[in-house]
Structure formats: structure tokens, C-alpha cells
Backbone as CSV, one residue per row, in Angstrom:
resi,resn,N_x,N_y,N_z,CA_x,CA_y,CA_z,C_x,C_y,C_z
1,UNK,284.879,29.742,42.180,285.381,29.259,43.558,286.204,27.961,43.441
2,UNK,287.215,27.634,44.101,288.027,26.561,44.115,287.560,25.374,45.070
3,UNK,287.043,24.407,44.301,286.490,23.216,44.955,287.524,22.042,45.386
4,UNK,288.797,22.455,45.258,289.763,21.414,45.694,289.763,21.332,47.106
5,UNK,290.017,20.017,47.670,289.996,19.742,49.114,291.183,20.425,49.836
6,UNK,291.154,20.643,50.964,292.057,21.024,51.694,292.902,19.762,52.633
7,UNK,294.118,19.887,53.024,294.881,18.884,53.573,295.548,19.849,54.604
8,UNK,296.070,18.950,55.775,296.925,19.489,56.565,298.353,18.659,56.597
9,UNK,299.436,19.370,56.646,300.792,18.692,56.486,301.567,18.992,57.422
10,UNK,302.077,17.932,58.189,302.931,18.003,59.244,304.248,17.669,58.843
11,UNK,305.279,18.740,58.911,306.750,18.501,58.561,307.608,18.700,59.825
12,UNK,308.738,18.055,59.635,309.568,18.015,60.773,310.999,19.045,60.267
13,UNK,311.501,19.929,61.118,312.484,20.684,60.701,313.749,20.506,61.921
14,UNK,314.738,20.552,61.491,315.988,20.604,62.547,316.703,21.955,62.488
15,UNK,316.562,22.673,63.550,317.261,23.935,63.784,318.629,23.611,64.551
16,UNK,319.760,23.949,63.820,320.941,23.560,64.265,321.293,24.484,65.419
17,UNK,322.413,24.231,66.073,323.157,24.924,67.162,323.542,26.130,66.410
18,UNK,323.703,27.109,67.213,323.962,28.404,66.706,323.047,29.618,66.512
19,UNK,323.166,30.529,65.919,322.212,31.619,65.819,321.604,31.903,67.119
20,UNK,322.300,31.960,68.364,321.914,32.254,69.609,321.382,31.001,70.282
21,UNK,321.646,29.753,69.673,321.184,28.571,70.530,322.290,27.763,70.810
22,UNK,322.364,27.284,72.031,323.491,26.225,72.505,323.103,24.856,72.116
23,UNK,321.818,24.533,71.812,321.571,23.175,71.626,320.496,23.126,70.177
24,UNK,320.630,22.171,69.583,319.661,21.960,68.340,318.243,21.801,68.838
25,UNK,317.299,21.991,68.030,315.905,21.486,68.283,315.106,21.071,67.171
26,UNK,314.191,20.266,67.045,313.314,20.115,66.121,311.979,20.704,66.220
27,UNK,311.635,21.092,64.950,310.049,21.873,64.971,309.260,20.847,64.103
28,UNK,307.905,20.662,64.690,306.744,20.235,64.099,306.064,21.365,63.814
29,UNK,305.924,21.400,62.355,305.114,22.365,61.884,303.854,21.754,60.782
30,UNK,302.687,22.398,61.129,301.352,21.982,60.378,301.097,23.121,59.686
31,UNK,300.927,22.736,58.112,300.378,23.877,57.301,299.203,23.479,56.617
32,UNK,298.243,24.341,56.214,297.126,24.119,55.324,297.449,24.056,53.959
33,UNK,296.981,23.039,53.222,297.291,22.992,51.771,296.024,22.698,51.018
34,UNK,295.906,23.470,49.777,294.687,23.146,49.007,295.365,22.483,47.688
35,UNK,294.735,21.283,47.593,295.359,20.517,46.265,294.315,19.609,45.693
36,UNK,294.495,19.373,44.442,293.664,18.407,43.770,293.362,17.269,44.257
37,UNK,294.531,16.517,44.688,294.426,15.281,45.316,295.585,14.929,46.484
38,UNK,295.669,13.786,47.084,296.566,13.499,48.069,297.906,13.817,47.618
39,UNK,298.319,13.042,46.372,299.666,13.095,45.740,300.120,14.524,45.591
40,UNK,299.166,15.512,45.134,299.618,16.714,44.777,299.772,17.458,45.923
41,UNK,298.989,17.171,47.108,299.421,17.914,48.645,300.484,17.570,49.023
42,UNK,300.868,16.269,48.986,302.504,15.748,49.340,303.336,16.532,48.569
43,UNK,303.287,16.759,47.189,304.166,17.421,46.346,304.528,18.709,46.915
44,UNK,303.212,19.334,47.062,303.265,20.896,47.465,303.820,20.920,48.731
45,UNK,303.631,19.994,49.644,303.915,20.208,51.163,305.447,19.997,51.000
46,UNK,306.164,19.130,50.314,307.599,19.003,50.161,308.264,20.312,49.593
47,UNK,307.699,20.924,48.665,308.207,22.293,48.175,308.049,23.288,49.405
48,UNK,306.840,23.321,49.823,306.809,24.329,50.903,307.804,24.180,52.071
49,UNK,307.925,22.938,52.449,309.115,22.631,53.462,310.419,22.947,53.062
50,UNK,310.629,22.609,51.951,312.217,22.941,51.494,312.222,24.663,51.527
51,UNK,311.253,25.364,50.962,311.480,26.870,50.982,311.333,27.376,52.444
52,UNK,310.627,26.890,53.309,310.672,27.229,54.627,311.981,27.069,55.296
53,UNK,312.608,26.031,55.169,313.825,25.743,55.760,314.927,26.713,55.142
54,UNK,314.924,26.826,53.784,315.843,27.760,53.093,315.715,29.064,53.692
55,UNK,314.474,29.522,54.103,314.401,30.926,54.636,314.780,31.174,55.991
56,UNK,315.442,30.250,56.584,315.677,30.255,58.029,317.231,29.779,58.225
57,UNK,318.011,30.648,58.862,319.364,30.407,59.073,319.567,29.045,60.083
58,UNK,320.349,28.034,59.612,320.382,26.984,60.341,319.410,25.953,60.477
59,UNK,318.308,26.171,59.654,317.234,25.234,59.470,317.261,24.198,58.518
60,UNK,317.007,23.014,58.648,316.892,22.020,57.629,315.610,21.202,57.585
61,UNK,314.927,20.918,56.590,313.783,20.122,56.467,314.441,18.478,56.751
62,UNK,313.812,17.966,57.697,314.376,16.690,58.060,313.846,15.455,57.318
63,UNK,312.827,15.814,56.402,312.670,14.705,55.348,311.487,13.800,55.821
64,UNK,310.741,14.419,56.885,309.548,13.686,57.323,308.397,14.430,57.197
65,UNK,307.362,13.962,56.576,306.033,14.474,56.246,304.973,13.666,56.678
66,UNK,303.895,14.164,57.123,302.542,13.413,57.205,301.449,14.267,56.884
67,UNK,300.684,13.785,55.874,299.694,14.596,55.092,298.205,13.954,55.678
68,UNK,297.370,14.813,56.142,295.968,14.507,56.686,295.030,15.194,55.850
69,UNK,294.200,14.325,55.002,293.070,14.985,54.206,291.748,15.633,55.268
70,UNK,291.815,16.741,55.210,290.762,17.573,55.725,289.287,17.129,55.158
71,UNK,288.362,16.575,55.816,287.173,16.145,55.243,285.981,17.240,55.401
72,UNK,286.140,18.197,56.417,285.187,19.336,56.514,285.232,20.042,55.027
73,UNK,283.910,20.513,54.697,283.800,21.153,53.495,284.421,22.514,53.617
74,UNK,284.075,23.236,54.828,284.690,24.551,54.893,285.738,24.554,56.044
75,UNK,286.584,25.388,56.167,287.608,25.735,57.207,287.170,26.644,57.950
76,UNK,287.140,26.635,59.305,286.523,27.528,60.293,286.837,27.257,61.561
77,UNK,286.371,27.806,62.739,286.816,27.633,63.955,286.271,26.223,64.244
78,UNK,287.304,25.239,64.890,287.088,24.029,65.176,287.339,22.973,64.206
79,UNK,287.739,23.170,63.109,287.922,22.319,62.084,289.214,21.582,62.255
80,UNK,289.165,20.347,62.348,290.406,19.446,62.542,291.114,19.557,61.339
81,UNK,292.410,20.080,61.523,293.409,20.132,60.402,294.530,19.168,60.306
82,UNK,294.534,18.581,61.427,295.561,17.467,61.410,295.255,16.312,62.579
83,UNK,295.569,15.215,62.226,295.262,14.052,63.247,296.300,12.882,62.834
84,UNK,296.743,12.249,63.948,297.496,11.293,63.835,297.319,10.382,64.916
85,UNK,297.049,8.955,64.596,296.636,7.734,65.531,298.104,7.040,65.565
86,UNK,298.246,6.525,66.905,299.337,5.770,66.911,299.031,4.621,67.936
87,UNK,299.391,3.363,67.528,299.211,2.092,68.401,300.241,2.244,69.503
88,UNK,300.009,2.013,70.834,301.008,1.975,71.935,300.116,1.415,73.148
89,UNK,301.104,0.481,73.871,300.880,-0.187,74.984,301.357,0.623,76.219
90,UNK,301.778,1.931,76.010,302.253,2.707,77.047,300.984,3.259,77.827
91,UNK,301.100,3.465,79.107,300.178,4.168,79.751,299.873,5.764,79.485
92,UNK,298.697,6.415,79.709,298.804,7.783,79.186,299.964,8.593,79.580
93,UNK,300.347,8.528,80.923,301.505,9.437,81.410,302.818,8.901,80.666
94,UNK,303.119,7.698,80.529,304.397,7.124,79.676,304.212,7.797,78.413
95,UNK,303.158,7.696,77.741,302.989,8.105,76.150,303.295,9.571,76.095
96,UNK,302.709,10.381,77.075,302.806,11.803,77.000,304.345,12.266,77.432
97,UNK,304.810,11.510,78.308,306.297,11.828,78.545,307.212,11.460,77.599
98,UNK,306.913,10.403,76.720,307.828,9.853,75.648,307.877,10.788,74.638
99,UNK,306.542,11.190,74.138,306.310,11.827,72.790,305.928,13.497,72.869
100,UNK,305.614,14.024,73.964,305.129,15.269,74.211,305.513,15.893,75.275
101,UNK,305.820,15.497,76.459,306.272,16.341,77.541,307.592,15.847,78.113
102,UNK,308.597,15.951,77.189,309.993,15.510,77.737,310.704,16.518,78.498
103,UNK,310.113,17.741,78.731,310.823,18.700,79.275,311.874,19.502,78.365
104,UNK,311.884,19.284,77.130,312.615,19.974,76.075,311.834,20.776,75.144
105,UNK,310.772,20.820,75.408,309.836,21.405,74.312,309.876,23.029,74.498
106,UNK,309.593,23.631,73.315,309.203,25.026,73.192,308.173,25.422,72.753
107,UNK,307.485,26.175,73.341,305.965,26.336,72.895,305.647,27.884,73.229
108,UNK,304.987,28.567,72.254,304.516,29.871,72.572,305.784,30.862,72.402
109,UNK,306.963,30.465,72.003,308.274,31.205,72.110,308.990,31.150,73.275
110,UNK,308.622,30.407,74.225,309.357,30.128,75.509,309.876,28.696,75.726
111,UNK,311.308,28.791,75.806,311.980,27.365,76.096,311.580,26.873,77.140
112,UNK,311.226,25.504,77.178,311.011,24.808,78.360,312.290,24.446,79.085
113,UNK,312.168,24.401,80.298,313.497,23.904,81.284,313.587,22.526,81.004
114,UNK,314.983,21.976,81.010,314.985,20.495,80.829,315.329,19.996,82.329
115,UNK,314.555,18.875,82.389,314.482,18.337,83.954,315.307,16.956,83.853
């Protein structure tokens, strides 16, 4: 059995205009990685990000990655696979509007309307 720890790696991708899209969009993608240590997890995530982008027409890895060490010993229902904490003086509504609810998100395959 492989005792290497798990990591969650969030990478950002740019999907350019074209291929049926009138606007570019960014994708935040989180993958699970098993690696000997944090540095090797980062290296694997970089390779995986480049391969993912190469496999999609008009997609480019934006060069941003954030790796999270998963502390649970077993992966299963409810396992935290990624977490990011950010200092901010914004109110809850301002924070969500700025980072997560801009009106330009795509989720579940449906493009959000822009307001």
C-alpha cells in the first residue's frame, strides 16, 4: 500500500475566445495528487496542469497554482481536499461579489448571465 500523503492542487487556466466562445474565461481546477512531499506535489501539479491545457483547444495554464496538504489519512466522503484562507476587510456580500459571485461564472456546464 502506498503511504504517500495526498494533496489538493488548484490551478488556473485561461480558455481563449473561439471554439464556440465569444469571450475568454478562466477555470479554477482542483485535482488530487499523491506525492512523497509538498515539493513533489507541486512538481506533479505543474506537469498535470501543462498536460491538461495541451489537451484542450484554446486552453493555457495561467501559471498560478496553490497546493494544499490533505491531512486526513483516508480520502472519502467529506474529506477536505482544498482550502484557502484570505485576509480581507470586505463585508461578506462584498467578498462574495468580488471573488465568487461576479455574474460571469460558469458552473455545472451552464454559463451564468452577466449583469
